[in-house]
Amino acid sequence: MRMRRLRENALTRNLIRETHLSKDDLIYPIFAVEGTNIKREIPSMFDCYHYSIDRINEEIEELMSLGINYVLLFGVPDFKDELGSSAYDENGIVQKAIREIKRINPNMYVITDVCMCQYTSHGHCGILDENGHVLNDETLKYLSKIALSHVVAGADMVAPSDMMDFRIAHMRQTLDDNGFSNIPIMAYSAKYASSFYGPFRSAAGSAPQFGDRKSYQMDIANTDEAMREIELDIEEGADIIMVKPALTYLDVIRRARDNFNMPLAAYNVSGEYSMIKSAIINGLLEEKAIYEAVLAIKRAGADIIITYFAKDIAKILNNGR
Ligand code: PBG
């Protein structure tokens, strides 16, 4: 077989191309902060910004004009306490941002990250006992309360990222009991205890004040365990499953694709983004590397890609590719 026959010209190559990115595959993470008149570049994440509520329209309008219709919303609160109570306050930063985005454009699809680490004084993703250990079952009712408050404010979908056991079942029940049985849950199912979250943690002020997240996030060495995590989330009622990070866990994405007939998301995290962005800014890589990296996540089997590169990809797609 003469393989090169099909590579000789661009039209033939386009005809047999197996994987394509589309704007509908992409979810763009955004960060809302307290205060007014703020649009501030995040030092650890080039070209990504903190927006106060009164200027968040600038971000939403830019996304809509590029054709990106899905956002994953993170809040950076001013107020933190042991219980992360500002996470479920109806006037919390996320709740205000949801209402504002929906006011600006009801067609922007708003997914919220449900977790406690930005909101707790200790920076862990749950409630702690006196020894600083995260209490799984005690944390569930807080997570469900946070998710419910997001949905009441107008969120289209919730995405719990805490990695507590049984949270999907608990949250599903809470949403159903409150008349929100139509709101889907995207579960961060196989979320690893990764160092690639570093730039995000400085952007969101969510680094743990002591210890690490290894008692709830997954061991970076395991993939069988990832399959068990995903299976449990599906049993508990997850509508979409997720692998996170993405580029350093392409094997896990592929296994999940082959094992489960479920919509599969992958989170191309902050460290993966900043690594490539800084190489481009420093002239070490061509900008084309962005498309290649995000395409790899799709090729591995993800249907949905959460990525800070969403705008770059949309621009490439809009320019015709
Ligand atoms: C909150 C959360 C984190 C990320 C998404 N949700 C940080 C963490 O778990 O430490 C990371 C996102 C990124 O690195 O882009 N639990």
mmCIF file of C-alpha atoms and ligand atoms in Angstrom:
data_model
loop_
_atom_site.group_PDB
_atom_site.id
_atom_site.type_symbol
_atom_site.label_atom_id
_atom_site.label_comp_id
_atom_site.label_asym_id
_atom_site.label_seq_id
_atom_site.Cartn_x
_atom_site.Cartn_y
_atom_site.Cartn_z
ATOM 1 C CA MET A 1 0.000 0.000 0.000
ATOM 2 C CA ARG A 2 1.386 3.358 -1.040
ATOM 3 C CA MET A 3 0.406 5.428 2.025
ATOM 4 C CA ARG A 4 1.698 8.689 0.624
ATOM 5 C CA ARG A 5 -0.966 8.697 -2.148
ATOM 6 C CA LEU A 6 -3.416 10.116 0.382
ATOM 7 C CA ARG A 7 -1.013 12.751 1.676
ATOM 8 C CA GLU A 8 -0.036 14.449 -1.550
ATOM 9 C CA ASN A 9 -2.497 17.324 -1.503
ATOM 10 C CA ALA A 10 -4.562 19.257 1.006
ATOM 11 C CA LEU A 11 -7.972 18.279 -0.371
ATOM 12 C CA THR A 12 -7.217 14.580 -0.096
ATOM 13 C CA ARG A 13 -5.864 15.074 3.395
ATOM 14 C CA ASN A 14 -9.011 16.959 4.433
ATOM 15 C CA LEU A 15 -11.172 14.183 2.997
ATOM 16 C CA ILE A 16 -9.645 11.419 5.085
ATOM 17 C CA ARG A 17 -9.027 13.387 8.305
ATOM 18 C CA GLU A 18 -10.290 11.340 11.256
ATOM 19 C CA THR A 19 -10.528 13.871 14.071
ATOM 20 C CA HIS A 20 -11.957 17.382 14.042
ATOM 21 C CA LEU A 21 -12.335 20.012 16.708
ATOM 22 C CA SER A 22 -15.530 21.991 16.839
ATOM 23 C CA LYS A 23 -16.481 25.031 18.893
ATOM 24 C CA ASP A 24 -19.245 22.953 20.461
ATOM 25 C CA ASP A 25 -16.598 20.674 21.983
ATOM 26 C CA LEU A 26 -15.112 23.495 24.003
ATOM 27 C CA ILE A 27 -15.803 24.870 27.458
ATOM 28 C CA TYR A 28 -13.938 27.997 28.563
ATOM 29 C CA PRO A 29 -13.167 28.467 32.295
ATOM 30 C CA ILE A 30 -13.826 31.981 33.629
ATOM 31 C CA PHE A 31 -13.012 33.615 36.961
ATOM 32 C CA ALA A 32 -15.268 36.093 38.755
ATOM 33 C CA VAL A 33 -13.850 38.248 41.572
ATOM 34 C CA GLU A 34 -15.389 40.626 44.117
ATOM 35 C CA GLY A 35 -14.888 44.362 43.664
ATOM 36 C CA THR A 36 -15.649 46.758 40.820
ATOM 37 C CA ASN A 37 -14.043 47.782 37.552
ATOM 38 C CA ILE A 38 -11.628 44.846 37.547
ATOM 39 C CA LYS A 39 -10.176 43.182 34.483
ATOM 40 C CA ARG A 40 -6.837 41.840 35.663
ATOM 41 C CA GLU A 41 -4.558 39.418 33.885
ATOM 42 C CA ILE A 42 -3.858 36.347 36.021
ATOM 43 C CA PRO A 43 -0.075 36.382 36.559
ATOM 44 C CA SER A 44 0.273 32.585 36.368
ATOM 45 C CA MET A 45 -1.956 32.250 33.284
ATOM 46 C CA PHE A 46 -1.143 34.496 30.319
ATOM 47 C CA ASP A 47 -4.173 35.969 28.541
ATOM 48 C CA CYS A 48 -6.619 34.774 31.218
ATOM 49 C CA TYR A 49 -8.334 37.404 33.357
ATOM 50 C CA HIS A 50 -10.100 37.995 36.627
ATOM 51 C CA TYR A 51 -13.303 39.953 36.072
ATOM 52 C CA SER A 52 -15.497 41.750 38.561
ATOM 53 C CA ILE A 53 -19.229 41.304 38.004
ATOM 54 C CA ASP A 54 -19.667 44.789 36.519
ATOM 55 C CA ARG A 55 -17.175 43.990 33.726
ATOM 56 C CA ILE A 56 -17.894 40.313 33.137
ATOM 57 C CA ASN A 57 -19.934 41.364 30.091
ATOM 58 C CA GLU A 58 -16.618 42.021 28.295
ATOM 59 C CA GLU A 59 -15.636 38.365 28.670
ATOM 60 C CA ILE A 60 -19.077 37.030 27.754
ATOM 61 C CA GLU A 61 -19.392 39.243 24.689
ATOM 62 C CA GLU A 62 -15.953 38.239 23.435
ATOM 63 C CA LEU A 63 -16.797 34.546 23.852
ATOM 64 C CA MET A 64 -20.144 34.873 22.112
ATOM 65 C CA SER A 65 -18.544 36.751 19.215
ATOM 66 C CA LEU A 66 -16.015 33.939 18.808
ATOM 67 C CA GLY A 67 -18.810 31.368 18.906
ATOM 68 C CA ILE A 68 -18.002 29.858 22.291
ATOM 69 C CA ASN A 69 -21.257 29.104 24.082
ATOM 70 C CA TYR A 70 -20.104 27.181 27.149
ATOM 71 C CA VAL A 71 -18.341 28.486 30.245
ATOM 72 C CA LEU A 72 -17.156 26.828 33.437
ATOM 73 C CA LEU A 73 -17.501 29.433 36.160
ATOM 74 C CA PHE A 74 -15.140 29.783 39.132
ATOM 75 C CA GLY A 75 -15.522 32.294 41.938
ATOM 76 C CA VAL A 76 -12.724 33.959 43.863
ATOM 77 C CA PRO A 77 -14.415 35.159 47.079
ATOM 78 C CA ASP A 78 -13.158 37.766 49.529
ATOM 79 C CA PHE A 79 -14.600 35.962 52.521
ATOM 80 C CA LYS A 80 -13.416 32.548 53.715
ATOM 81 C CA ASP A 81 -14.262 30.519 56.812
ATOM 82 C CA GLU A 82 -13.936 26.957 58.121
ATOM 83 C CA LEU A 83 -17.203 25.871 56.485
ATOM 84 C CA GLY A 84 -16.780 27.694 53.194
ATOM 85 C CA SER A 85 -20.108 29.418 53.826
ATOM 86 C CA SER A 86 -19.645 32.039 51.096
ATOM 87 C CA ALA A 87 -19.843 29.163 48.588
ATOM 88 C CA TYR A 88 -23.597 28.718 49.189
ATOM 89 C CA ASP A 89 -24.512 32.329 49.946
ATOM 90 C CA GLU A 90 -27.188 33.506 47.517
ATOM 91 C CA ASN A 91 -25.165 36.704 47.169
ATOM 92 C CA GLY A 92 -21.869 34.874 46.831
ATOM 93 C CA ILE A 93 -19.548 35.676 43.956
ATOM 94 C CA VAL A 94 -20.594 32.706 41.798
ATOM 95 C CA GLN A 95 -24.318 33.232 42.371
ATOM 96 C CA LYS A 96 -23.999 36.919 41.413
ATOM 97 C CA ALA A 97 -21.924 36.059 38.350
ATOM 98 C CA ILE A 98 -24.455 33.463 37.150
ATOM 99 C CA ARG A 99 -27.307 35.967 37.372
ATOM 100 C CA GLU A 100 -25.259 38.612 35.557
ATOM 101 C CA ILE A 101 -24.156 36.273 32.744
ATOM 102 C CA LYS A 102 -27.726 35.113 32.223
ATOM 103 C CA ARG A 103 -28.889 38.745 32.181
ATOM 104 C CA ILE A 104 -26.246 39.595 29.543
ATOM 105 C CA ASN A 105 -27.052 36.605 27.408
ATOM 106 C CA PRO A 106 -29.436 33.827 28.421
ATOM 107 C CA ASN A 107 -27.940 31.669 25.663
ATOM 108 C CA MET A 108 -24.539 31.477 27.322
ATOM 109 C CA TYR A 109 -24.476 27.994 28.879
ATOM 110 C CA VAL A 110 -23.218 28.281 32.439
ATOM 111 C CA ILE A 111 -21.613 25.312 34.160
ATOM 112 C CA THR A 112 -20.394 25.886 37.719
ATOM 113 C CA ASP A 113 -17.483 24.278 39.505
ATOM 114 C CA VAL A 114 -18.800 22.940 42.801
ATOM 115 C CA CYS A 115 -16.084 22.769 45.441
ATOM 116 C CA MET A 116 -15.099 24.328 48.739
ATOM 117 C CA CYS A 117 -11.358 24.971 48.428
ATOM 118 C CA GLN A 118 -11.617 28.604 47.271
ATOM 119 C CA TYR A 119 -14.067 29.301 50.094
ATOM 120 C CA THR A 120 -12.518 27.553 53.095
ATOM 121 C CA SER A 121 -9.931 29.296 55.265
ATOM 122 C CA HIS A 122 -7.831 26.096 55.233
ATOM 123 C CA GLY A 123 -8.072 25.646 51.449
ATOM 124 C CA HIS A 124 -9.223 22.018 51.552
ATOM 125 C CA CYS A 125 -12.130 20.730 49.468
ATOM 126 C CA GLY A 126 -14.281 19.773 52.461
ATOM 127 C CA ILE A 127 -15.066 20.099 56.153
ATOM 128 C CA LEU A 128 -12.184 19.195 58.489
ATOM 129 C CA ASP A 129 -12.107 17.353 61.810
ATOM 130 C CA GLU A 130 -9.951 18.623 64.696
ATOM 131 C CA ASN A 131 -6.910 16.851 63.246
ATOM 132 C CA GLY A 132 -7.206 18.551 59.886
ATOM 133 C CA HIS A 133 -8.588 15.463 58.160
ATOM 134 C CA VAL A 134 -11.340 15.957 55.565
ATOM 135 C CA LEU A 135 -14.663 14.507 56.753
ATOM 136 C CA ASN A 136 -16.217 12.898 53.703
ATOM 137 C CA ASP A 137 -19.821 12.334 54.774
ATOM 138 C CA GLU A 138 -20.123 15.620 56.638
ATOM 139 C CA THR A 139 -18.941 17.439 53.495
ATOM 140 C CA LEU A 140 -21.675 15.999 51.260
ATOM 141 C CA LYS A 141 -24.479 18.184 52.542
ATOM 142 C CA TYR A 142 -22.380 21.321 52.023
ATOM 143 C CA LEU A 143 -21.530 20.360 48.457
ATOM 144 C CA SER A 144 -25.180 19.687 47.675
ATOM 145 C CA LYS A 145 -26.153 22.993 49.221
ATOM 146 C CA ILE A 146 -23.572 24.791 47.050
ATOM 147 C CA ALA A 147 -24.782 23.028 43.896
ATOM 148 C CA LEU A 148 -28.414 23.842 44.701
ATOM 149 C CA SER A 149 -27.601 27.523 45.262
ATOM 150 C CA HIS A 150 -25.903 27.651 41.838
ATOM 151 C CA VAL A 151 -28.892 26.087 40.139
ATOM 152 C CA VAL A 152 -31.316 28.402 41.929
ATOM 153 C CA ALA A 153 -29.220 31.330 40.630
ATOM 154 C CA GLY A 154 -29.631 29.985 37.084
ATOM 155 C CA ALA A 155 -26.750 27.564 36.362
ATOM 156 C CA ASP A 156 -27.436 25.164 33.491
ATOM 157 C CA MET A 157 -25.188 22.373 34.813
ATOM 158 C CA VAL A 158 -23.118 21.673 37.930
ATOM 159 C CA ALA A 159 -19.646 20.145 38.008
ATOM 160 C CA PRO A 160 -18.477 18.849 41.396
ATOM 161 C CA SER A 161 -14.661 18.813 41.571
ATOM 162 C CA ASP A 162 -14.150 17.885 45.223
ATOM 163 C CA MET A 163 -13.619 14.097 44.891
ATOM 164 C CA MET A 164 -15.608 13.145 48.011
ATOM 165 C CA ASP A 165 -17.192 9.686 47.865
ATOM 166 C CA PHE A 166 -20.980 9.549 47.271
ATOM 167 C CA ARG A 167 -21.250 13.218 46.332
ATOM 168 C CA ILE A 168 -22.952 12.567 43.011
ATOM 169 C CA ALA A 169 -25.751 10.511 44.577
ATOM 170 C CA HIS A 170 -26.231 13.092 47.333
ATOM 171 C CA MET A 171 -26.266 16.024 44.898
ATOM 172 C CA ARG A 172 -28.603 14.266 42.462
ATOM 173 C CA GLN A 173 -31.063 13.607 45.283
ATOM 174 C CA THR A 174 -30.880 17.202 46.494
ATOM 175 C CA LEU A 175 -31.444 18.635 43.016
ATOM 176 C CA ASP A 176 -34.323 16.227 42.357
ATOM 177 C CA ASP A 177 -35.980 16.958 45.714
ATOM 178 C CA ASN A 178 -35.926 20.664 44.906
ATOM 179 C CA GLY A 179 -37.494 20.401 41.482
ATOM 180 C CA PHE A 180 -34.285 20.419 39.442
ATOM 181 C CA SER A 181 -34.326 16.894 38.067
ATOM 182 C CA ASN A 182 -33.605 18.335 34.608
ATOM 183 C CA ILE A 183 -30.216 19.816 35.595
ATOM 184 C CA PRO A 184 -27.303 17.583 34.525
ATOM 185 C CA ILE A 185 -24.245 16.794 36.646
ATOM 186 C CA MET A 186 -20.804 16.683 35.064
ATOM 187 C CA ALA A 187 -18.663 14.736 37.530
ATOM 188 C CA TYR A 188 -14.948 15.302 37.896
ATOM 189 C CA SER A 189 -14.706 11.524 38.183
ATOM 190 C CA ALA A 190 -11.031 10.719 37.731
ATOM 191 C CA LYS A 191 -9.316 13.755 39.154
ATOM 192 C CA TYR A 192 -5.679 13.213 39.966
ATOM 193 C CA ALA A 193 -3.604 14.802 42.744
ATOM 194 C CA SER A 194 -1.636 16.652 40.077
ATOM 195 C CA SER A 195 0.995 19.371 40.230
ATOM 196 C CA PHE A 196 -0.407 20.755 36.986
ATOM 197 C CA TYR A 197 -3.086 22.648 38.958
ATOM 198 C CA GLY A 198 -0.453 25.056 40.317
ATOM 199 C CA PRO A 199 -1.263 28.120 38.140
ATOM 200 C CA PHE A 200 -4.990 27.706 38.868
ATOM 201 C CA ARG A 201 -4.437 27.528 42.602
ATOM 202 C CA SER A 202 -2.575 30.815 42.598
ATOM 203 C CA ALA A 203 -5.288 32.304 40.333
ATOM 204 C CA ALA A 204 -8.121 31.108 42.570
ATOM 205 C CA GLY A 205 -6.362 31.419 45.933
ATOM 206 C CA SER A 206 -7.253 27.796 46.633
ATOM 207 C CA ALA A 207 -3.964 26.151 47.626
ATOM 208 C CA PRO A 208 -4.308 24.087 50.819
ATOM 209 C CA GLN A 209 -2.857 25.931 53.829
ATOM 210 C CA PHE A 210 -1.334 22.660 55.083
ATOM 211 C CA GLY A 211 -0.893 19.153 53.688
ATOM 212 C CA ASP A 212 -2.030 18.129 50.231
ATOM 213 C CA ARG A 213 -5.075 16.639 48.495
ATOM 214 C CA LYS A 214 -3.804 13.056 48.284
ATOM 215 C CA SER A 215 -6.443 11.687 50.669
ATOM 216 C CA TYR A 216 -9.209 12.602 48.214
ATOM 217 C CA GLN A 217 -7.667 13.168 44.760
ATOM 218 C CA MET A 218 -6.301 10.182 42.853
ATOM 219 C CA ASP A 219 -2.792 8.735 42.901
ATOM 220 C CA ILE A 220 -1.062 9.797 39.676
ATOM 221 C CA ALA A 221 0.120 6.221 39.095
ATOM 222 C CA ASN A 222 -3.299 4.550 38.850
ATOM 223 C CA THR A 223 -5.651 3.848 35.965
ATOM 224 C CA ASP A 224 -7.682 0.808 37.132
ATOM 225 C CA GLU A 225 -8.737 2.973 40.047
ATOM 226 C CA ALA A 226 -9.832 5.695 37.626
ATOM 227 C CA MET A 227 -12.174 3.175 35.992
ATOM 228 C CA ARG A 228 -13.659 2.337 39.411
ATOM 229 C CA GLU A 229 -14.144 6.040 40.200
ATOM 230 C CA ILE A 230 -15.930 6.592 36.890
ATOM 231 C CA GLU A 231 -18.108 3.513 37.322
ATOM 232 C CA LEU A 232 -19.230 4.701 40.751
ATOM 233 C CA ASP A 233 -20.085 8.177 39.468
ATOM 234 C CA ILE A 234 -22.172 6.668 36.670
ATOM 235 C CA GLU A 235 -24.008 4.429 39.155
ATOM 236 C CA GLU A 236 -24.675 7.440 41.359
ATOM 237 C CA GLY A 237 -26.216 9.376 38.488
ATOM 238 C CA ALA A 238 -23.508 11.397 36.737
ATOM 239 C CA ASP A 239 -24.604 12.550 33.275
ATOM 240 C CA ILE A 240 -21.119 13.390 32.008
ATOM 241 C CA ILE A 241 -17.873 11.893 33.314
ATOM 242 C CA MET A 242 -14.491 13.629 33.367
ATOM 243 C CA VAL A 243 -10.793 12.877 33.369
ATOM 244 C CA LYS A 244 -8.482 15.564 34.727
ATOM 245 C CA PRO A 245 -5.766 16.621 33.814
ATOM 246 C CA ALA A 246 -5.908 15.823 30.095
ATOM 247 C CA LEU A 247 -2.579 16.003 28.272
ATOM 248 C CA THR A 248 -0.693 14.087 30.927
ATOM 249 C CA TYR A 249 -3.534 11.500 31.208
ATOM 250 C CA LEU A 250 -4.401 10.709 27.588
ATOM 251 C CA ASP A 251 -4.211 6.994 28.362
ATOM 252 C CA VAL A 252 -6.910 7.378 31.001
ATOM 253 C CA ILE A 253 -9.122 9.288 28.557
ATOM 254 C CA ARG A 254 -8.727 6.487 26.017
ATOM 255 C CA ARG A 255 -9.550 3.798 28.578
ATOM 256 C CA ALA A 256 -12.624 5.698 29.708
ATOM 257 C CA ARG A 257 -13.733 6.094 26.075
ATOM 258 C CA ASP A 258 -13.364 2.368 25.433
ATOM 259 C CA ASN A 259 -15.033 1.296 28.681
ATOM 260 C CA PHE A 260 -18.027 3.580 29.086
ATOM 261 C CA ASN A 261 -20.709 4.679 26.667
ATOM 262 C CA MET A 262 -21.022 8.048 28.325
ATOM 263 C CA PRO A 263 -20.318 11.630 27.304
ATOM 264 C CA LEU A 264 -16.695 12.107 28.296
ATOM 265 C CA ALA A 265 -15.076 15.402 29.251
ATOM 266 C CA ALA A 266 -11.379 16.105 29.761
ATOM 267 C CA TYR A 267 -9.939 19.085 31.607
ATOM 268 C CA ASN A 268 -6.883 20.573 29.925
ATOM 269 C CA VAL A 269 -5.669 22.186 33.155
ATOM 270 C CA SER A 270 -3.864 25.394 33.993
ATOM 271 C CA GLY A 271 -0.351 23.902 34.142
ATOM 272 C CA GLU A 272 -0.764 22.293 30.741
ATOM 273 C CA TYR A 273 -1.974 25.623 29.393
ATOM 274 C CA SER A 274 0.723 27.827 30.933
ATOM 275 C CA MET A 275 3.488 25.455 29.877
ATOM 276 C CA ILE A 276 2.545 25.684 26.205
ATOM 277 C CA LYS A 277 1.587 29.379 26.322
ATOM 278 C CA SER A 278 4.874 30.389 27.905
ATOM 279 C CA ALA A 279 6.832 28.342 25.368
ATOM 280 C CA ILE A 280 4.989 30.195 22.574
ATOM 281 C CA ILE A 281 5.500 33.609 24.186
ATOM 282 C CA ASN A 282 9.203 32.812 24.558
ATOM 283 C CA GLY A 283 9.496 31.791 20.931
ATOM 284 C CA LEU A 284 10.236 28.133 21.692
ATOM 285 C CA LEU A 285 7.093 26.751 20.068
ATOM 286 C CA GLU A 286 4.945 27.824 17.161
ATOM 287 C CA GLU A 287 1.364 28.822 17.873
ATOM 288 C CA LYS A 288 0.251 25.759 15.900
ATOM 289 C CA ALA A 289 1.225 23.672 18.932
ATOM 290 C CA ILE A 290 -2.046 24.768 20.573
ATOM 291 C CA TYR A 291 -4.241 23.073 17.994
ATOM 292 C CA GLU A 292 -2.090 19.950 18.091
ATOM 293 C CA ALA A 293 -2.302 19.687 21.873
ATOM 294 C CA VAL A 294 -6.064 20.164 22.074
ATOM 295 C CA LEU A 295 -6.656 17.857 19.111
ATOM 296 C CA ALA A 296 -4.711 15.148 20.960
ATOM 297 C CA ILE A 297 -7.290 15.261 23.747
ATOM 298 C CA LYS A 298 -10.113 14.790 21.244
ATOM 299 C CA ARG A 299 -8.219 12.024 19.461
ATOM 300 C CA ALA A 300 -7.705 10.221 22.769
ATOM 301 C CA GLY A 301 -11.495 10.047 23.038
ATOM 302 C CA ALA A 302 -12.850 13.121 24.814
ATOM 303 C CA ASP A 303 -16.155 14.531 23.542
ATOM 304 C CA ILE A 304 -15.883 17.702 25.577
ATOM 305 C CA ILE A 305 -12.711 19.658 26.313
ATOM 306 C CA ILE A 306 -12.495 22.209 29.093
ATOM 307 C CA THR A 307 -9.626 24.423 28.056
ATOM 308 C CA TYR A 308 -8.117 27.886 28.526
ATOM 309 C CA PHE A 309 -7.175 27.539 24.829
ATOM 310 C CA ALA A 310 -10.846 27.684 23.760
ATOM 311 C CA LYS A 311 -10.501 31.215 22.370
ATOM 312 C CA ASP A 312 -7.315 30.332 20.462
ATOM 313 C CA ILE A 313 -9.005 27.280 18.961
ATOM 314 C CA ALA A 314 -12.151 29.217 18.055
ATOM 315 C CA LYS A 315 -10.022 31.802 16.252
ATOM 316 C CA ILE A 316 -8.272 29.071 14.284
ATOM 317 C CA LEU A 317 -11.608 27.460 13.389
ATOM 318 C CA ASN A 318 -13.151 30.817 12.468
ATOM 319 C CA ASN A 319 -10.274 31.513 10.094
ATOM 320 C CA GLY A 320 -11.117 28.332 8.258
ATOM 321 C CA ARG A 321 -9.188 25.179 8.726
HETATM 322 C C1 PBG B 1 -11.127 22.976 42.684
HETATM 323 C C2 PBG B 1 -10.507 22.902 41.331
HETATM 324 C C3 PBG B 1 -9.159 22.860 40.961
HETATM 325 C C4 PBG B 1 -9.127 22.904 39.565
HETATM 326 C C5 PBG B 1 -10.443 22.932 39.139
HETATM 327 N N1 PBG B 1 -11.285 22.908 40.236
HETATM 328 C C6 PBG B 1 -7.930 22.888 41.801
HETATM 329 C C7 PBG B 1 -7.581 21.748 42.675
HETATM 330 O O1 PBG B 1 -8.258 20.728 42.737
HETATM 331 O O2 PBG B 1 -6.588 21.911 43.379
HETATM 332 C C8 PBG B 1 -7.883 22.937 38.714
HETATM 333 C C9 PBG B 1 -8.063 23.565 37.376
HETATM 334 C C10 PBG B 1 -6.804 23.869 36.639
HETATM 335 O O3 PBG B 1 -5.672 23.600 37.084
HETATM 336 O O4 PBG B 1 -6.932 24.415 35.547
HETATM 337 N N2 PBG B 1 -11.090 21.817 43.417
#
